[in-house]
Coordinates of C-alpha atoms in Angstrom, one line a residue:
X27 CA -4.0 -180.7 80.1
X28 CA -4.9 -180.8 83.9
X29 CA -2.6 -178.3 85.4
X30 CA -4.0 -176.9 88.5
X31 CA -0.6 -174.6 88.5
X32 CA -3.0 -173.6 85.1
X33 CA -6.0 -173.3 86.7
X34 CA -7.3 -170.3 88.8
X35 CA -11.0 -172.2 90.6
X36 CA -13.7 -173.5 90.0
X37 CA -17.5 -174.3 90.9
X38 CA -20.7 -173.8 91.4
X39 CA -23.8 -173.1 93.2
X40 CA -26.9 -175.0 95.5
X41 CA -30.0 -176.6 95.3
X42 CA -29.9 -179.5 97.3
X43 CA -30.5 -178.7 100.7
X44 CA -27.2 -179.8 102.9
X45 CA -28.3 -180.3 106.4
X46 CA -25.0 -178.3 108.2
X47 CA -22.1 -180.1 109.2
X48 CA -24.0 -183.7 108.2
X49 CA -22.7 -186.8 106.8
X50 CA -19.9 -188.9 105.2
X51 CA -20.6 -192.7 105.3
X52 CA -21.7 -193.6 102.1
X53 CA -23.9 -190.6 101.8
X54 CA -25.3 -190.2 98.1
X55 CA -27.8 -188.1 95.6
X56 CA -30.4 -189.1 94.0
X57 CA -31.5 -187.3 90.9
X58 CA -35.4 -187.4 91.6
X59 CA -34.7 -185.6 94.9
X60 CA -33.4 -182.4 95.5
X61 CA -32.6 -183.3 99.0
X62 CA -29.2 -184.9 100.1
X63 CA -29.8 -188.5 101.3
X64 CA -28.9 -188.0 105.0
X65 CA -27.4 -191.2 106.5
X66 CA -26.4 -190.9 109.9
X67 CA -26.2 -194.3 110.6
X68 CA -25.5 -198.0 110.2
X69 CA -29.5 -199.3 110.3
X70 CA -30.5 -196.4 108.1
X71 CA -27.6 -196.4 105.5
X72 CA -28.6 -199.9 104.0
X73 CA -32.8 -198.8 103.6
X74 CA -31.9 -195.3 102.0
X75 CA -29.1 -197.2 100.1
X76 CA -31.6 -199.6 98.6
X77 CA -33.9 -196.8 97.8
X78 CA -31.0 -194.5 96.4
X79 CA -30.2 -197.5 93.9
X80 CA -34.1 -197.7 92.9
X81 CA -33.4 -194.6 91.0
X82 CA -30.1 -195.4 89.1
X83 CA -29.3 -196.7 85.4
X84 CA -26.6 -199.5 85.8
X85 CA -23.7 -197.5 85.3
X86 CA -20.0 -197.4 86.3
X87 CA -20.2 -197.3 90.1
X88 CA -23.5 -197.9 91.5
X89 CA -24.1 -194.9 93.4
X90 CA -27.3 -192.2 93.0
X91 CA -26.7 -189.0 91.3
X92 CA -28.0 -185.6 90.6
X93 CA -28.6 -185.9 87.2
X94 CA -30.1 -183.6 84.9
X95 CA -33.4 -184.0 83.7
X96 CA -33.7 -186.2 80.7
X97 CA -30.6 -187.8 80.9
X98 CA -28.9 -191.3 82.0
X99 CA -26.1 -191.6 83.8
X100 CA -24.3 -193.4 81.2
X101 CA -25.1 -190.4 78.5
X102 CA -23.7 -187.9 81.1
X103 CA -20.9 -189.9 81.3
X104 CA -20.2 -189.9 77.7
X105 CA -20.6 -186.0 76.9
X106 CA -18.7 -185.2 79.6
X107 CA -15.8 -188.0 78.5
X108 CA -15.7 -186.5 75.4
X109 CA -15.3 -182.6 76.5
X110 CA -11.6 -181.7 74.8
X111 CA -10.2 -178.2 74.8
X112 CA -9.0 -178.1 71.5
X113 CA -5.4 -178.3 71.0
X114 CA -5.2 -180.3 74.3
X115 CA -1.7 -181.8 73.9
X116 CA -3.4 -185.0 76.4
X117 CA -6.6 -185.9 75.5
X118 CA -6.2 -189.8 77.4
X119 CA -5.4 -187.9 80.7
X120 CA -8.2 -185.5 80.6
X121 CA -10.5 -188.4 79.9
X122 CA -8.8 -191.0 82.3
X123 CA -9.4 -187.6 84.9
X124 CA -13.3 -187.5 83.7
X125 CA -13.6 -191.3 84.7
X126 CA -11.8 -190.8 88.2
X127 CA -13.9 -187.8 89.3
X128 CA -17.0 -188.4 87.5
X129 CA -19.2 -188.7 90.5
X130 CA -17.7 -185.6 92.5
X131 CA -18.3 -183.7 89.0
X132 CA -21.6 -184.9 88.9
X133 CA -22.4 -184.1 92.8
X134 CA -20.9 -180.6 92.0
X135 CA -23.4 -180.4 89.1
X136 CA -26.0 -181.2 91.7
X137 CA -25.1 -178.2 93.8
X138 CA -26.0 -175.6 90.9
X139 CA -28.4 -176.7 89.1
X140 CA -31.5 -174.3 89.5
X141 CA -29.2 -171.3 90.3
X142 CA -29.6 -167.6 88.0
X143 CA -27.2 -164.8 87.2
X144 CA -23.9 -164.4 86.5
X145 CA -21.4 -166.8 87.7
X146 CA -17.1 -166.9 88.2
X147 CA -15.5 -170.4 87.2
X148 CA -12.6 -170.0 88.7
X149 CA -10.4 -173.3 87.6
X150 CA -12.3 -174.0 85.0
X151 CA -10.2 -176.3 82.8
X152 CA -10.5 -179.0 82.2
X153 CA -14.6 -177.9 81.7
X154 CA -16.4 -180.9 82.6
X155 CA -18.0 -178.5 85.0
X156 CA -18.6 -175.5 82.7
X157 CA -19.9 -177.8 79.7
X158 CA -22.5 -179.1 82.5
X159 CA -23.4 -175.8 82.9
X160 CA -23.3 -174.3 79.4
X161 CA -25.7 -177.9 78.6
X162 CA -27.8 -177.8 81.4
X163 CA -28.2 -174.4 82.9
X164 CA -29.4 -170.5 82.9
X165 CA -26.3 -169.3 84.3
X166 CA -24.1 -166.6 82.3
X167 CA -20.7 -167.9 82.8
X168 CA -17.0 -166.2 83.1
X169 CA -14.5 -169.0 82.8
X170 CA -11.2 -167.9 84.5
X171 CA -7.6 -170.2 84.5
X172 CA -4.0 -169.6 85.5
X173 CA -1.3 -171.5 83.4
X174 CA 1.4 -170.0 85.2
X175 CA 3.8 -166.7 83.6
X176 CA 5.6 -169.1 80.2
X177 CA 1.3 -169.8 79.0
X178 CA 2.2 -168.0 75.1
X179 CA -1.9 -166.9 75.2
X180 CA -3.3 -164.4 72.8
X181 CA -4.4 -161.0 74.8
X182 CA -6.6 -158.7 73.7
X183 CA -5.3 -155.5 73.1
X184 CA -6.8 -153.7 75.8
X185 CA -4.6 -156.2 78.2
X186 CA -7.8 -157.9 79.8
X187 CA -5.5 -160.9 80.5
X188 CA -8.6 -162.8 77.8
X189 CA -7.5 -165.8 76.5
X190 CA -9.7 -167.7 73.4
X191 CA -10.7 -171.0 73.6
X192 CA -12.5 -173.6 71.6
X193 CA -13.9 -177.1 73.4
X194 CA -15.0 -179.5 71.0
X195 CA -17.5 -182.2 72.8
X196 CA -20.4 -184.7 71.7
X197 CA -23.7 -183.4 71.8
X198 CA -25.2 -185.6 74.6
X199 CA -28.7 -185.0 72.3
X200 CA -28.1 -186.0 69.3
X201 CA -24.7 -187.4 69.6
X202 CA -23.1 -185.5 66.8
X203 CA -19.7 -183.8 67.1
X204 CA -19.6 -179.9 68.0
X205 CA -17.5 -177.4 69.1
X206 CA -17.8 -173.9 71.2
X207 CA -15.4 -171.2 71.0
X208 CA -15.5 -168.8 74.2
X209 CA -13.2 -167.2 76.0
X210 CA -11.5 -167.3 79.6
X211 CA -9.5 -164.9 82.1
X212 CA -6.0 -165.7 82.6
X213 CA -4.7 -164.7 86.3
X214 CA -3.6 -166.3 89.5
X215 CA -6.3 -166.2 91.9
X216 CA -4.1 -165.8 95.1
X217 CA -1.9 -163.3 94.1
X218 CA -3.6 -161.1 91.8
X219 CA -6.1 -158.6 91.8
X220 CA -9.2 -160.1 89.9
X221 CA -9.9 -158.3 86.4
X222 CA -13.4 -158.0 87.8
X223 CA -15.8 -155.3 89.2
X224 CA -17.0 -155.0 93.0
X225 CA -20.3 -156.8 93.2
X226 CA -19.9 -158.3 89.5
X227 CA -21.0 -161.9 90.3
X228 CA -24.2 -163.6 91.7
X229 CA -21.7 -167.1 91.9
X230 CA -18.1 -167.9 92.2
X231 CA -17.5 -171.4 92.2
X232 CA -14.0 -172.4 93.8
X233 CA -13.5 -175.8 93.0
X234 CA -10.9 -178.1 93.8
X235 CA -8.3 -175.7 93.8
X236 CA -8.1 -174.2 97.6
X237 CA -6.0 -177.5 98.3
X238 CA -3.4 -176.3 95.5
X239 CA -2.8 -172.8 97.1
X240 CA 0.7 -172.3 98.6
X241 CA 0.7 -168.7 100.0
X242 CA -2.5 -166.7 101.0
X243 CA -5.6 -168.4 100.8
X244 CA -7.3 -165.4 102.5
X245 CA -6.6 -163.6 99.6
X246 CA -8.3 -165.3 97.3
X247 CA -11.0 -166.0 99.4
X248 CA -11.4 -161.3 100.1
X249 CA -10.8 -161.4 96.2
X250 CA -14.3 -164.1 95.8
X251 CA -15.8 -161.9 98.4
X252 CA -15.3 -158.5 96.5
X253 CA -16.9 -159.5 93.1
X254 CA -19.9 -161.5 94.5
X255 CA -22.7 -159.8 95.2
X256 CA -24.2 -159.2 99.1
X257 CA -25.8 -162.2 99.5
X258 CA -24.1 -163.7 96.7
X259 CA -22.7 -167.8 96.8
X260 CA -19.9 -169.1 96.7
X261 CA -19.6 -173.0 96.4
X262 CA -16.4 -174.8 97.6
X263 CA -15.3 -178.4 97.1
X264 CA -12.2 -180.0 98.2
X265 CA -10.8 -183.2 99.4
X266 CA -10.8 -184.0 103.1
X267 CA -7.8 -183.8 105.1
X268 CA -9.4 -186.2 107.7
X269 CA -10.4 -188.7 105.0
X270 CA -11.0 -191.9 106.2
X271 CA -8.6 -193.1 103.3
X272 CA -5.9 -191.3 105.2
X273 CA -6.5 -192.6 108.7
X274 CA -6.1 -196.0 107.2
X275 CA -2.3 -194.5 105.1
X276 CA -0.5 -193.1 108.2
X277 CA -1.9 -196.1 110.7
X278 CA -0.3 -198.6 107.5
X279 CA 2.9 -196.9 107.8
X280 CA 2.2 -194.6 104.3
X281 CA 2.8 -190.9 103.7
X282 CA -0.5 -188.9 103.4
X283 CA 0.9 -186.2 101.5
X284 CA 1.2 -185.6 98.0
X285 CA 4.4 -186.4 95.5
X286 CA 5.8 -183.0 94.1
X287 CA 4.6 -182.7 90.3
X288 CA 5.9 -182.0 87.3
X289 CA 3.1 -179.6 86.4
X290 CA 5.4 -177.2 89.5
X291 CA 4.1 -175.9 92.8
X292 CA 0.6 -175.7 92.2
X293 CA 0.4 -178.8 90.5
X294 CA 0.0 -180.9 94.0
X295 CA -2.1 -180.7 97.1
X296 CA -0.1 -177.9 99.2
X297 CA -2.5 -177.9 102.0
X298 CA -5.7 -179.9 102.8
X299 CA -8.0 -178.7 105.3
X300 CA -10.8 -180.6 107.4
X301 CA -14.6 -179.7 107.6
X302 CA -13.8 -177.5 110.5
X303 CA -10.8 -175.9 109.8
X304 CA -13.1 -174.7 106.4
X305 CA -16.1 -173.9 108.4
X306 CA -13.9 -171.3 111.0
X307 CA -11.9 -169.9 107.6
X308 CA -15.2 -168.7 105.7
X309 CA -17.1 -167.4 108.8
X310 CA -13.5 -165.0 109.0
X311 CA -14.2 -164.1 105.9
X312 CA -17.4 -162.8 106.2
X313 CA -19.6 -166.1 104.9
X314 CA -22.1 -167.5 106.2
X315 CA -22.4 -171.4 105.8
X316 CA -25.3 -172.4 104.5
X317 CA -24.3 -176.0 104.7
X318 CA -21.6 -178.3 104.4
X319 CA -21.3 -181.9 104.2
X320 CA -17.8 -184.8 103.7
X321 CA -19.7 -187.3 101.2
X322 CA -17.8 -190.6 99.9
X323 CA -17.7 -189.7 96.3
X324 CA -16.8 -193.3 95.0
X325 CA -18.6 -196.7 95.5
X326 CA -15.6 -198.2 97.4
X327 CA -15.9 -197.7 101.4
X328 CA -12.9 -197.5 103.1
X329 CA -15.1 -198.1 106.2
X330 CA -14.9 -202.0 105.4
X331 CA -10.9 -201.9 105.8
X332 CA -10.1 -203.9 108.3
X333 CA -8.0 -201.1 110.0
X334 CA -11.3 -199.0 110.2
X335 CA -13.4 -201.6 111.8
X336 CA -11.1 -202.1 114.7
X337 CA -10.9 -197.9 115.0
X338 CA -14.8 -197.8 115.0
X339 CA -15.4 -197.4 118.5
X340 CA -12.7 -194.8 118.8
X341 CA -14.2 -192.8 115.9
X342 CA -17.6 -192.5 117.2
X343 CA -19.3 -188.9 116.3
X344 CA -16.7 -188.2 114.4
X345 CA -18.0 -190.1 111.4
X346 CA -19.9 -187.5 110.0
X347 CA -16.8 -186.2 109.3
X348 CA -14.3 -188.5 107.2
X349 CA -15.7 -188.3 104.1
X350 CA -13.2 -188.3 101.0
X351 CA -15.1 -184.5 99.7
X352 CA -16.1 -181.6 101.6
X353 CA -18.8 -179.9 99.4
X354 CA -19.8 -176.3 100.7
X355 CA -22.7 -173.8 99.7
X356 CA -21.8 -170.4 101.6
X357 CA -23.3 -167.0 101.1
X358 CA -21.6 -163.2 101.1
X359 CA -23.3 -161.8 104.3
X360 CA -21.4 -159.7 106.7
X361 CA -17.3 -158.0 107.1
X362 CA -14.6 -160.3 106.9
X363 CA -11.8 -159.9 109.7
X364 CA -8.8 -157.6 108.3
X365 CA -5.8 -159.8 109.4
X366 CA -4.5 -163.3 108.9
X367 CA -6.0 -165.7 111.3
X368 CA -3.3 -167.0 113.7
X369 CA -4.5 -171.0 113.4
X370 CA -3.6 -171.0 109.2
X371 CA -0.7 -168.7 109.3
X372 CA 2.7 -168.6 111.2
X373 CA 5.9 -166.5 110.4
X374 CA 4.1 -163.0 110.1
X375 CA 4.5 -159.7 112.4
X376 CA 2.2 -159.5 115.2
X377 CA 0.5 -156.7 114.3
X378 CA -0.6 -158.7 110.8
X379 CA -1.7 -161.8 112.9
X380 CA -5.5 -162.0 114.6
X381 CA -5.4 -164.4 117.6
X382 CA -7.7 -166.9 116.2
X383 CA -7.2 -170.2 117.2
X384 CA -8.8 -173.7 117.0
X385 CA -8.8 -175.9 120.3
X386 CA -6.2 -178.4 120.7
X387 CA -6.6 -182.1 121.3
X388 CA -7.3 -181.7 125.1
X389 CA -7.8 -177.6 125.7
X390 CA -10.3 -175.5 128.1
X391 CA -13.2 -176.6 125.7
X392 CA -13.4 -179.7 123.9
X393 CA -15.8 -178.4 120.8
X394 CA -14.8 -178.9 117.3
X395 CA -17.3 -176.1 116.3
X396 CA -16.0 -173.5 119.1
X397 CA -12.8 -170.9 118.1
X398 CA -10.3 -168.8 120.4
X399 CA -10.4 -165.3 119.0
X400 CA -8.7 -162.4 120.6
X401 CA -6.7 -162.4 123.8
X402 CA -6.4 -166.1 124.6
X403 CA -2.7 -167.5 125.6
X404 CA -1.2 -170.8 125.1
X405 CA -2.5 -173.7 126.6
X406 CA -1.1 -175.0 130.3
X407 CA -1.9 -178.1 132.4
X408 CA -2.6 -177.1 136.3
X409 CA -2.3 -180.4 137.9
X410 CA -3.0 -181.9 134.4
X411 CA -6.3 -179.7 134.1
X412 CA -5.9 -177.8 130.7
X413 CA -5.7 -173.9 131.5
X414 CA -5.9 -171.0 129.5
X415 CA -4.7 -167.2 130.7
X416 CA -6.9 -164.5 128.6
X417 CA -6.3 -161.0 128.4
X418 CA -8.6 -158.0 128.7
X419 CA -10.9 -158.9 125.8
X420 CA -11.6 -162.9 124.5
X421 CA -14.4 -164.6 122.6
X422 CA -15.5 -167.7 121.4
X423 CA -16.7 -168.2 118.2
X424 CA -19.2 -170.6 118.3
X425 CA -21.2 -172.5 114.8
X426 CA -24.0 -174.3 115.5
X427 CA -25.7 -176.2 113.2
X428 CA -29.3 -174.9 114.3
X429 CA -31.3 -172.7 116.7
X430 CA -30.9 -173.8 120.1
X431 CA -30.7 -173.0 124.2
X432 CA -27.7 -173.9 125.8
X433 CA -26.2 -173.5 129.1
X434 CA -22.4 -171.9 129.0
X435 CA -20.0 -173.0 132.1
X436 CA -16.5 -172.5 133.0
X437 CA -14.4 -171.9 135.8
X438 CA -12.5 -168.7 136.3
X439 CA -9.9 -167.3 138.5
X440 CA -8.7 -163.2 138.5
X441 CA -5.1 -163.0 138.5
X442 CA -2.9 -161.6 141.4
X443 CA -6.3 -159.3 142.2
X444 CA -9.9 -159.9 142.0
X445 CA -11.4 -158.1 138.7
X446 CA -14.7 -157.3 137.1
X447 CA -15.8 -159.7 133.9
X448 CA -18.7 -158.8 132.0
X449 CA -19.8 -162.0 129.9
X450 CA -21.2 -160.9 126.6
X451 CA -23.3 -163.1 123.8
X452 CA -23.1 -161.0 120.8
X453 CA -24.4 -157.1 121.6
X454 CA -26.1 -157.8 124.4
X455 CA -24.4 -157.8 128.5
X456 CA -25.6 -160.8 129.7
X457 CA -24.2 -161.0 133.0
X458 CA -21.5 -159.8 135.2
X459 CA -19.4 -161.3 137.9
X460 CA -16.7 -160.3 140.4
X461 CA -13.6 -162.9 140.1
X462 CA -11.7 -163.9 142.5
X463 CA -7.8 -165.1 142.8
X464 CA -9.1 -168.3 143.3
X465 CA -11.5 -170.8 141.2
X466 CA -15.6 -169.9 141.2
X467 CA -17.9 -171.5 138.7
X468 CA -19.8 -169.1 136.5
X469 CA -23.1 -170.7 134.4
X470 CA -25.3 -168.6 132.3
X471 CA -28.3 -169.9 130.2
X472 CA -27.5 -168.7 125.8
X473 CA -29.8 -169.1 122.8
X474 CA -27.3 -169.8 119.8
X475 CA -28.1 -169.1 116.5
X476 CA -27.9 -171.6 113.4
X477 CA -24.5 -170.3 111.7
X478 CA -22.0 -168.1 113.7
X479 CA -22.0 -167.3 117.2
X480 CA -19.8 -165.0 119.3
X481 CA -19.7 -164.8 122.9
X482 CA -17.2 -162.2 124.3
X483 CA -15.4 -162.0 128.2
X484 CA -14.2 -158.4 128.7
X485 CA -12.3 -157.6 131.7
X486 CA -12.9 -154.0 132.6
X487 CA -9.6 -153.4 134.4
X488 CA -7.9 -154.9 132.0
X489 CA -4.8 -157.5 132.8
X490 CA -1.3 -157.0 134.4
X491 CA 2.1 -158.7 133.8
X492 CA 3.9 -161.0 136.3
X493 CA 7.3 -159.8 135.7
X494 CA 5.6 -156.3 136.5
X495 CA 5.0 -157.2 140.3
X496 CA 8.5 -157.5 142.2
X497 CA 7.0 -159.3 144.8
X498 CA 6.2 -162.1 142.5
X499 CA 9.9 -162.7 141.3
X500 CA 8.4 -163.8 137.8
X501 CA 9.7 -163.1 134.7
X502 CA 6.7 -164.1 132.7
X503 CA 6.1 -161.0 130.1
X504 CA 2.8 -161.6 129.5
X505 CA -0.7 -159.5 130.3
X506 CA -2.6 -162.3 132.8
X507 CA -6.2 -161.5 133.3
X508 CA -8.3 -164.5 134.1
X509 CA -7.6 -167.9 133.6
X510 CA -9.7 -170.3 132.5
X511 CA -10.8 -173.9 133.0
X512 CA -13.8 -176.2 132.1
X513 CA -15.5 -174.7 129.3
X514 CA -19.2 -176.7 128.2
X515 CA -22.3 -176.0 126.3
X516 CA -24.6 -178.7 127.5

């Protein structure tokens, strides 16, 4: 049955090599190339799309996929149509599910293959993906499912939370009927402790499931982080909030959001999230994006609706960012923030809250890659200028998609007295400036990184409260440093 309330993640791993932050419109696999097809624009996408479909057996929907090696599309198709946990009280659903996401299941297929070691499926049911990789790859896998507290499983003994299973299937060789019995964990990945050791796991793949979390998708996310390895990937897939498909609901007048299910709370989408919004959440929790991508998973492009033609000026840049599935490859490099970041979460103490925010529609800096962390207040408008107070210590958290020189600007003004800010990229001091109470423009030349960026603006004599200064006759409680206007990279 396809309960993602029964499901605890899944997913896999990388070879194709996702160019950062890159492409939606149409973009699509090919199974002789381990590189995505890149198609950044209108001119290019028919040539690559006529080269894609060079490749492809005439199967159900046309597009290029990564298939494995000595096997057509339509074969694929029929193994993984005929994977069945046995005992499934639905068989039609999970094979009506196989025919709706066979080309995401496939593309996810395309992001593991070549990848060793020992590797966490969490969600695993209904196991298109892990027969794929049981078929098709080296990797050891530990299947892992949550069918909420009334699943009747059969533990072990020794209380591992193990649960047995048996998936019957058609061999995609020789055609004949088989079965496998194996095993999987039963716990709920964003409440309890995984029954897994520190540093246990060279892949977690978190599949389709981030979208059914309804409480503390950080948690999971620390618990992914524990048992992989340094260095070790994790591989995310979900739908896109800012799917073209939706645009074209809410301007018709239609809800976007999902009908509650029968399956209970986790069995609808709880919260989407864009290709930002998933970028800024993994680089908190100490990954480091190795690429990311929104890719139109079906044949049929939205971008001919009518609706979407008219919108295509407005849209602009922001193309390569609609697709219907975000597809991530991250790696387990550095210390993950302690707290709950501010721009997810709402309704928690203070003191369990980190001041990380995203920019609003018209803010200080107008960068969809670019993060308030620390001491930044709320927005203002000065004479309809967007304004931003920051206490002693703020940063940007900048991602950039490659190694580059920039130039940083802003303008700054030192409230009630003039102050010292040191401007920090990183470790280093790169320059220091005396603010006054009224506007200057400060400029200094950066090299950013490919991944994540953090440039830091530390007031050394800290900042003062309004309501603190009789004179002033304010009541406003809040510690004023600087305030800032303008922000660019150019």
């Amino acid at each position: 049955m396809i309960r993602k309330e029964l499901q605890v993640m899944s997913l896999a791993n990388y070879i194709y090599r996702i160019k950062a932050s890159i492409n939606l419109k149409g973009q699509q696999f090919c199974s002789e190339d381990v590189s995505m097809i890149a198609r950044s624009s209108k001119a290019n996408n028919f040539q690559q799309e006529e080269a894609c479909l060079a490749h492809i057996d005439e199967f159900p929907n046309g597009q290029c996929l990564p298939l494995p090696d000595g096997i057509s599309e339509s074969a694929l198709f029929s193994f993984l149509r005929s994977v069945c946990a046995v005992g499934e009280p639905s068989p039609e659903v999970v094979q009506r599910y196989c025919e709706d996401h066979f080309n995401r299941i496939v593309f996810t297929y395309g992001l593991i293959k070549g990848l060793k070691g020992k590797c966490l499926e969490l969600g695993s049911a209904p196991y298109f993906i892990t027969m794929l990789l049981k078929q098709f790859t080296d990797l050891e896998l530990v299947l892992a499912n949550y069918f909420g507290q009334r699943y009747a499983g059969i533990y072990r003994e020794n209380a591992e939370r193990v649960c047995p299973l048996e998936i019957s299937f058609e061999n995609p060789r020789n055609h004949m009927k088989e079965y496998i019995k194996t095993e999987f964990y039963q716990f709920n990945v964003e409440s309890d402790m995984y029954p897994f050791s520190d540093s246990e796991f060279d892949v977690v793949l978190f599949c389709e499931l981030i979208e059914h979390m309804q409480m503390d998708p950080i948690y999971a996310l620390m618990e992914m982080k524990r048992v992989l390895k340094p260095n070790g990937v994790l591989i995310l897939t979900t739908p896109n909030a800012n799917r073209i498909e939706n645009i074209i609901r809410m301007i018709s007048g239609s809800n976007i959001y999902d009908h509650y299910s029968g399956y209970g709370p986790y069995g609808r989408h709880n919260r989407e999230y864009n290709v930002h919004e998933l970028m800024t959440l993994l680089e908190y929790c100490g990954f480091s994006i190795d690429s990311i991508s929104a890719i139109d998973t079906t044949n049929v492009s939205a971008w001919e609706d009518p609706i979407i033609k008219q919108l295509e000026p407005l849209l602009g840049e922001k193309e390569h960012s609609l697709g219907k599935q975000i597809f991530i490859r991250a790696k387990n490099t550095k210390e993950a923030r302690r707290k709950r970041p501010a721009f997810l979460y709402a309704n928690y103490l203070p003191e369990e809250l980190e001041n990380f925010k995203l920019p609003e529609k018209e803010d200080v800096i107008n960068e969809p890659s670019i993060a308030f962390i620390g001491d930044w207040h709320d927005l203002e408008l000065w004479n309809s200028t967007p304004t931003r107070w920051i206490g002693p210590d703020a940063s940007l958290h900048i991602y950039s998609e490659q190694n580059r020189s920039t130039k940083f600007c802003f303008k700054v003004l030192s409230f009630y007295s003039q102050r010292n800010l040191e401007v920090r990229f990183g470790e280093a001091l790169i320059a220091k400036y005396e603010v006054p109470t009224s506007f200057i423009n400060v400029c200094e030349a950066i090299n950013l990184s490919a991944g994540a960026n953090e440039l830091r603006l530390h007031v050394r004599e800290g900042c003062e409260r309004p309501c603190d200064k009789p004179e002033l006759k304010n009541t406003d409680s809040r510690c004023l440093s600087l305030a800032i206007q303008e922000v660019t990279f150019s």
